[in-house]
PDB file of C-alpha atoms in Angstrom:
ATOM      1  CA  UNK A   1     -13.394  55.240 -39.839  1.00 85.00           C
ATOM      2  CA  UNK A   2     -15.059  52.343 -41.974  1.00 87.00           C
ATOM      3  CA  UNK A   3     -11.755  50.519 -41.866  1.00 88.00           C
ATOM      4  CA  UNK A   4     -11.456  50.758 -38.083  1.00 88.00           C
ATOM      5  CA  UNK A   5     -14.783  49.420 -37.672  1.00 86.00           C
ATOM      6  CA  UNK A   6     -14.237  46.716 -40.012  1.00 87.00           C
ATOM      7  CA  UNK A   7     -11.170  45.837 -38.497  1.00 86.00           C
ATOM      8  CA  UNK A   8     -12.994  45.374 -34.963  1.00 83.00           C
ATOM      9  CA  UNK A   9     -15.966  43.451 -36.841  1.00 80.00           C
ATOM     10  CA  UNK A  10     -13.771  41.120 -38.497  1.00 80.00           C
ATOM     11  CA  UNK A  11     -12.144  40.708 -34.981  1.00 79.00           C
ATOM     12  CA  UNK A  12     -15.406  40.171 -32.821  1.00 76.00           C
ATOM     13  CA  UNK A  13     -17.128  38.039 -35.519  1.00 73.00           C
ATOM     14  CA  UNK A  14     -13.980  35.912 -36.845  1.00 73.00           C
ATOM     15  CA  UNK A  15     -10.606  35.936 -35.255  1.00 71.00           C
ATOM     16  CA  UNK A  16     -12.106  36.093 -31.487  1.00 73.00           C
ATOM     17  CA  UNK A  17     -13.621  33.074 -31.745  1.00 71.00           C
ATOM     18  CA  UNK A  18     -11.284  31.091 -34.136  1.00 71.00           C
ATOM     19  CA  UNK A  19      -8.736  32.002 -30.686  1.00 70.00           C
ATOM     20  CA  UNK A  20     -10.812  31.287 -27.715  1.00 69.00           C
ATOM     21  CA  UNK A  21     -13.699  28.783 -29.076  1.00 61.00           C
ATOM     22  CA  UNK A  22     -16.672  31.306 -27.967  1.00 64.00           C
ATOM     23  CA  UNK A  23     -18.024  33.696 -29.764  1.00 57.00           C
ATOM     24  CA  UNK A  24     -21.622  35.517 -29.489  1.00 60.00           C
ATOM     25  CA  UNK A  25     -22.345  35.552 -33.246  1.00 56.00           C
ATOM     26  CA  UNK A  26     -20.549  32.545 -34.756  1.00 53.00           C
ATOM     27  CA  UNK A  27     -18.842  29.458 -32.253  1.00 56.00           C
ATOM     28  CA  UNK A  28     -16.660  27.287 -34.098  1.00 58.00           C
ATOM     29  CA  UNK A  29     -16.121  23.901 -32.351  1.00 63.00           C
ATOM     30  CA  UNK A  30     -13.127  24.058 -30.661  1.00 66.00           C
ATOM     31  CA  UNK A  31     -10.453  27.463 -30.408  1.00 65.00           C
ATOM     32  CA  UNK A  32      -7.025  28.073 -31.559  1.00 70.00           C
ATOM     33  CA  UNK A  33      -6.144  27.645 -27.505  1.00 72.00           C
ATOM     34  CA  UNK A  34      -7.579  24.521 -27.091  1.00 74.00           C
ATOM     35  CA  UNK A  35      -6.355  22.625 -30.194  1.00 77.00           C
ATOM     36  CA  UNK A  36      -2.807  24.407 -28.887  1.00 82.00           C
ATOM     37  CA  UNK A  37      -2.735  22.545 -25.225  1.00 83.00           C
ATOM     38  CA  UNK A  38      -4.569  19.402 -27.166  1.00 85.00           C
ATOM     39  CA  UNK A  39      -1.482  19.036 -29.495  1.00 88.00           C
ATOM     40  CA  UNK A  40       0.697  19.497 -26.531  1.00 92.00           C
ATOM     41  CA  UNK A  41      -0.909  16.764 -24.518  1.00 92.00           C
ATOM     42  CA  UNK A  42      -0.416  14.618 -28.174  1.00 92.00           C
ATOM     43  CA  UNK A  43       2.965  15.485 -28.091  1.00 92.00           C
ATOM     44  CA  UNK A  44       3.395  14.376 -25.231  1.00 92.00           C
ATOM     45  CA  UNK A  45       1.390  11.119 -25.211  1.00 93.00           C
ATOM     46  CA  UNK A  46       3.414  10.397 -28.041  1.00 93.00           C
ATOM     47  CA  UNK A  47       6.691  11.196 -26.356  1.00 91.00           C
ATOM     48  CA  UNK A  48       6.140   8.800 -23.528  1.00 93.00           C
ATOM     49  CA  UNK A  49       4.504   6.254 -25.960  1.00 94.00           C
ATOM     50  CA  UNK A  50       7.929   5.833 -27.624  1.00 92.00           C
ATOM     51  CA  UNK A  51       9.647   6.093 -24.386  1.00 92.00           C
ATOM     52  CA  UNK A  52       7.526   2.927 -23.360  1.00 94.00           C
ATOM     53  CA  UNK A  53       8.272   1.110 -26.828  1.00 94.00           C
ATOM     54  CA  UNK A  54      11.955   1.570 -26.364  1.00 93.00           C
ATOM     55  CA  UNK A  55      11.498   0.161 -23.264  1.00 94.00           C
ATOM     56  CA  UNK A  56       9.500  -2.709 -24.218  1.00 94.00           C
ATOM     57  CA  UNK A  57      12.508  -3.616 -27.056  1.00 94.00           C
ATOM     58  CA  UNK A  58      15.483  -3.411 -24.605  1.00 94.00           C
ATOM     59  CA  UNK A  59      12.711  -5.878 -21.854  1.00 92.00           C
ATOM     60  CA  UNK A  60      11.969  -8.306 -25.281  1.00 93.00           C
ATOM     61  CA  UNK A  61      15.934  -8.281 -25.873  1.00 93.00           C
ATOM     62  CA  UNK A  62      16.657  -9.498 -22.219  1.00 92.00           C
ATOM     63  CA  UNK A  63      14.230 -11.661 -22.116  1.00 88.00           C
ATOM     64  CA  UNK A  64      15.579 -12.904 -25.125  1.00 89.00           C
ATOM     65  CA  UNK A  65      18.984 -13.487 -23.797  1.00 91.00           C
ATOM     66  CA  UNK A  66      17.604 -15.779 -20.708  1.00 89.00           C
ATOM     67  CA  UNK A  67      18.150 -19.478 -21.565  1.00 91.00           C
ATOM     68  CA  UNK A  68      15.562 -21.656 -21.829  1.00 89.00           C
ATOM     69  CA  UNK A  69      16.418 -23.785 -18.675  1.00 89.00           C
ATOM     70  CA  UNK A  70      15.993 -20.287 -16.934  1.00 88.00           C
ATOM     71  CA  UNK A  71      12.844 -19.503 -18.518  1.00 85.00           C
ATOM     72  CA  UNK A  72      11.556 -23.296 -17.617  1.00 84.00           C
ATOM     73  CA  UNK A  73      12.253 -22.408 -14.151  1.00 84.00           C
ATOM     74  CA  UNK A  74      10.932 -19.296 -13.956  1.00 83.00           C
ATOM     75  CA  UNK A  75       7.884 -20.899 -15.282  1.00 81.00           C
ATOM     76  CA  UNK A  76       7.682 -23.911 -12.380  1.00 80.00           C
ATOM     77  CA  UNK A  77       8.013 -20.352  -9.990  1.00 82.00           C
ATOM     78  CA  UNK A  78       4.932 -18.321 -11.125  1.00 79.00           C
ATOM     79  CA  UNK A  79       3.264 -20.509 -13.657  1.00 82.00           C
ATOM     80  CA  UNK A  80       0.684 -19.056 -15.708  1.00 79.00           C
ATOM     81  CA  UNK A  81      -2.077 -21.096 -14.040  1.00 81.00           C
ATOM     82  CA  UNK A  82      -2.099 -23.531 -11.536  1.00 81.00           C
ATOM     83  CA  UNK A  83      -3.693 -26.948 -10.655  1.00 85.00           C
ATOM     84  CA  UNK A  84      -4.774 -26.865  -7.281  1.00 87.00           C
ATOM     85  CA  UNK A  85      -4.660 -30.756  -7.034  1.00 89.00           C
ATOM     86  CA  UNK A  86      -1.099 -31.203  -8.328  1.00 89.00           C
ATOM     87  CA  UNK A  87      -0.359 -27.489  -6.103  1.00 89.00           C
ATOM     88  CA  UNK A  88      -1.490 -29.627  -3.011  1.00 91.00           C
ATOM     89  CA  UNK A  89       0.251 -32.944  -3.918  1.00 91.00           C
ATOM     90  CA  UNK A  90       3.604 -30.683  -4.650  1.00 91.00           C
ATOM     91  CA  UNK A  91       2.991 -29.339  -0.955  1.00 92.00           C
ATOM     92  CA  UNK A  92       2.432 -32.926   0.370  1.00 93.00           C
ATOM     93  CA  UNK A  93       5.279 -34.010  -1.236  1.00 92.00           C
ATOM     94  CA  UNK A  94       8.037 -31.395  -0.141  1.00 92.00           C
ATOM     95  CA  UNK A  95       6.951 -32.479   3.563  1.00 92.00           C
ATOM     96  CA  UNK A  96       7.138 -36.383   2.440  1.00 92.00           C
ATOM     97  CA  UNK A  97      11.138 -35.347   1.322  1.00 91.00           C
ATOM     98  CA  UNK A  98      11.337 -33.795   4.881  1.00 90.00           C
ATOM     99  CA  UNK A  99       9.777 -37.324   6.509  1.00 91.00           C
ATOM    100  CA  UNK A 100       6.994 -35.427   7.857  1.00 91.00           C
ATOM    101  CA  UNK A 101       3.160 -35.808   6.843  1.00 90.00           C
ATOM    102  CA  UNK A 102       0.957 -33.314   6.813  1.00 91.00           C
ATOM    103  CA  UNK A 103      -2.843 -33.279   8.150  1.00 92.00           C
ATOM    104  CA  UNK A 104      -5.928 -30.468   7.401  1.00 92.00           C
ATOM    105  CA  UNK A 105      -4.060 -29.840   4.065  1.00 93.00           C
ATOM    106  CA  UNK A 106      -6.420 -27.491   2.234  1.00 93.00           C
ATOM    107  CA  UNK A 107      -6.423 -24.499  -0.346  1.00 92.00           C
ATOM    108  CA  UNK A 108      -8.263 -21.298  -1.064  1.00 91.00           C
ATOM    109  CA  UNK A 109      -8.495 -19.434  -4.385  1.00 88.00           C
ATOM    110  CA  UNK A 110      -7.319 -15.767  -4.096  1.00 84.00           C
ATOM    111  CA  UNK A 111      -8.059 -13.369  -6.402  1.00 75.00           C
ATOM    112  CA  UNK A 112      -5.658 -10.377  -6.240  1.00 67.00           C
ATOM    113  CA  UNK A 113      -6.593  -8.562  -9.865  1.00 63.00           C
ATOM    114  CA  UNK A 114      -4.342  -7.212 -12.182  1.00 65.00           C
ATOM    115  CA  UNK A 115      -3.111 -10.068 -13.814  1.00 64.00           C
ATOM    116  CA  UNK A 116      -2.101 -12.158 -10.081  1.00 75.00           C
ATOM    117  CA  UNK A 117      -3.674 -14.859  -8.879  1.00 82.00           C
ATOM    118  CA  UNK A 118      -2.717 -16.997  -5.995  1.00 87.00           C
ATOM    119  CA  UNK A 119      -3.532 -19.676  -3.750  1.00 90.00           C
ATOM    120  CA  UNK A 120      -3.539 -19.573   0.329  1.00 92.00           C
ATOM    121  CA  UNK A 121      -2.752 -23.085   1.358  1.00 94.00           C
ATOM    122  CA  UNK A 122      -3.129 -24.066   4.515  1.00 95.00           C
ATOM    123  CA  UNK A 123      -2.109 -27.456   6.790  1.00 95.00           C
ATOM    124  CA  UNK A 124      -0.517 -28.563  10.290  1.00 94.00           C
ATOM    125  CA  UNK A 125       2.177 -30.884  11.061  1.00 93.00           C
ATOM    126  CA  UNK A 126       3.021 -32.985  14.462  1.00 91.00           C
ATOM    127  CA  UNK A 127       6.926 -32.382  14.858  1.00 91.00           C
ATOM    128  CA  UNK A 128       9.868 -31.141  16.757  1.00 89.00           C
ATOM    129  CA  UNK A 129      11.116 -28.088  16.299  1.00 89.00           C
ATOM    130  CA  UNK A 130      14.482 -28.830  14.151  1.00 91.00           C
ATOM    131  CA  UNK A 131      12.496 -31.298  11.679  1.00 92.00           C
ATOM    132  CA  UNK A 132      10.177 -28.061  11.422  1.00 93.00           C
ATOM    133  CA  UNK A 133      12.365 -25.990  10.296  1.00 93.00           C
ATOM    134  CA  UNK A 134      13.710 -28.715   8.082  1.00 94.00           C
ATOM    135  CA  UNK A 135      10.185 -28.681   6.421  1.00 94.00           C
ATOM    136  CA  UNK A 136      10.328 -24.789   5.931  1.00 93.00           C
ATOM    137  CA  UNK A 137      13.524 -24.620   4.386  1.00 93.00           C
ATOM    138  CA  UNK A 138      12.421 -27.444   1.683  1.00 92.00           C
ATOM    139  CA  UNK A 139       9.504 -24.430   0.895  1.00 91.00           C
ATOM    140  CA  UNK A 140      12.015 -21.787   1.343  1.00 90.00           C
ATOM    141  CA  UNK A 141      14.328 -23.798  -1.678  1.00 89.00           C
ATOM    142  CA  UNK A 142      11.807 -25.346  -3.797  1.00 88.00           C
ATOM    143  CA  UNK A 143      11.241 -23.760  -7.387  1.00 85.00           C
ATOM    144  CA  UNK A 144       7.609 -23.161  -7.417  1.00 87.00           C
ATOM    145  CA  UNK A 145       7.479 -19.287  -5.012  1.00 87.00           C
ATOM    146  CA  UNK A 146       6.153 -19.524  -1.712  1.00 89.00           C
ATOM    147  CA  UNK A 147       5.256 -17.140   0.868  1.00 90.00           C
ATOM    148  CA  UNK A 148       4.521 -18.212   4.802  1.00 91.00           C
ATOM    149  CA  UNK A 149       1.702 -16.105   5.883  1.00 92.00           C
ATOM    150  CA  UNK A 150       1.133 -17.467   8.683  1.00 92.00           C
ATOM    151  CA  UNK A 151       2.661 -20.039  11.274  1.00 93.00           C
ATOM    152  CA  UNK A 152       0.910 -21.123  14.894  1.00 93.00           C
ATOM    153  CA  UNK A 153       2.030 -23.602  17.405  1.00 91.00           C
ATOM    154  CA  UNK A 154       0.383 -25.708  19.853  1.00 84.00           C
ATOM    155  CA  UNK A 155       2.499 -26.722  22.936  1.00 80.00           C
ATOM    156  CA  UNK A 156       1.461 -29.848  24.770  1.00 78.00           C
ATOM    157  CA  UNK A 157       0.273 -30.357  27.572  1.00 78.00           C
ATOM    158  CA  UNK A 158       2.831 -33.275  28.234  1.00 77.00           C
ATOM    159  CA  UNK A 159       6.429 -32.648  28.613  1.00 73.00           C
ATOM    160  CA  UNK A 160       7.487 -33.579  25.228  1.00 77.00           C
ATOM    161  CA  UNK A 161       9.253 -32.304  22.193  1.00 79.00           C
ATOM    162  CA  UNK A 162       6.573 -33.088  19.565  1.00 86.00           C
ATOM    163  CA  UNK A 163       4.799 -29.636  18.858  1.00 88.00           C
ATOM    164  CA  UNK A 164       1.407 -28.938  16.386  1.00 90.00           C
ATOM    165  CA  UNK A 165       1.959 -26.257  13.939  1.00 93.00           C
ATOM    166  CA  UNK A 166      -0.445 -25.193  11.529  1.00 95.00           C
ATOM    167  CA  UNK A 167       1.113 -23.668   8.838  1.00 94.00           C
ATOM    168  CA  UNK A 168      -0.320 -20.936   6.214  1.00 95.00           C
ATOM    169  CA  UNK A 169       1.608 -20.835   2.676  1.00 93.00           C
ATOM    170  CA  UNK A 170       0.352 -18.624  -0.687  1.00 91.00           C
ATOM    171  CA  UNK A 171       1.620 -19.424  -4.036  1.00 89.00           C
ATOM    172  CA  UNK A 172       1.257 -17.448  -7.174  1.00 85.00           C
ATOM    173  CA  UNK A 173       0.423 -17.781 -10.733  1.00 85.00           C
ATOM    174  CA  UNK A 174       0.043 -15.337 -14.056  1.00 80.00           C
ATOM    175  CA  UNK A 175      -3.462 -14.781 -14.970  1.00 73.00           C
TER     176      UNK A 175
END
């Protein structure tokens, strides 16, 4: 009879709280349960971590095999920053290849987070529609990425061919 009360003493005061991490008389800091699901979380935290490190080898060994003209180009197409004064002289001068100029030419900062940045450039043109599209197609080739966000028109009054569009472009750069 001593034994079987020992054996539920020893249980109540010792082994139910080593397993569950409550106890009434003694309460160790964490139970057998919880450091079981902890070290499976670990487990896997450490799975994916060297899923994401094999990864990151076979990304540094691609990037590795991309020549240097490529990487110089990739660099003039999302540079890691960007001045806005040579941004809006690049602009000016893709329309100057076209024969167009450009009036209102202008630039706001965006700030997009998570490493992006960008710049919303905007500026109209007096022109007929073929040259126009000329002028887009220079943006559409050139190295450095653009994006048209917006494009508006103003038809005049007169009967002529010459049209006002006011153009919205963003660009992008690495923070």
């Amino acid at each position: 009879l001593l034994l079987l009360v020992a054996s539920f003493a020893l249980y109540y005061v010792v082994l139910g709280p080593l397993w569950s991490g409550a106890g009434s008389v003694w309460q160790p800091s964490q139970g057998i349960s919880t450091l079981k699901s902890l070290n499976v979380q670990y487990t896997d935290t450490i799975s994916q971590a060297e899923t994401l490190l094999s990864q990151a080898e076979s990304l540094q060994k691609q990037y590795g095999n991309i020549s240097e003209a490529s990487k110089e180009k990739m660099a003039l197409m999302v540079p890691n920053k960007v001045d806005p004064v040579r941004l809006l002289s690049e602009v000016s001068g893709i329309a100057n290849q076209t024969g167009l100029t450009i009036g209102g030419l202008g630039y706001t900062e965006l700030s997009e987070g998570n490493g992006k940045g960008g710049y919303l450039i905007s500026f109209n043109v007096k022109t007929n529609y073929e040259k126009f599209k000329e002028l887009m197609y220079n943006y559409e080739t050139s190295l450095r990425l653009f994006t048209v966000k917006n494009v508006s028109f103003t038809v005049p009054e007169k009967d002529t061919s010459i049209i006002t569009f006011q153009v919205k472009l963003e660009t992008y750069y690495i923070k």
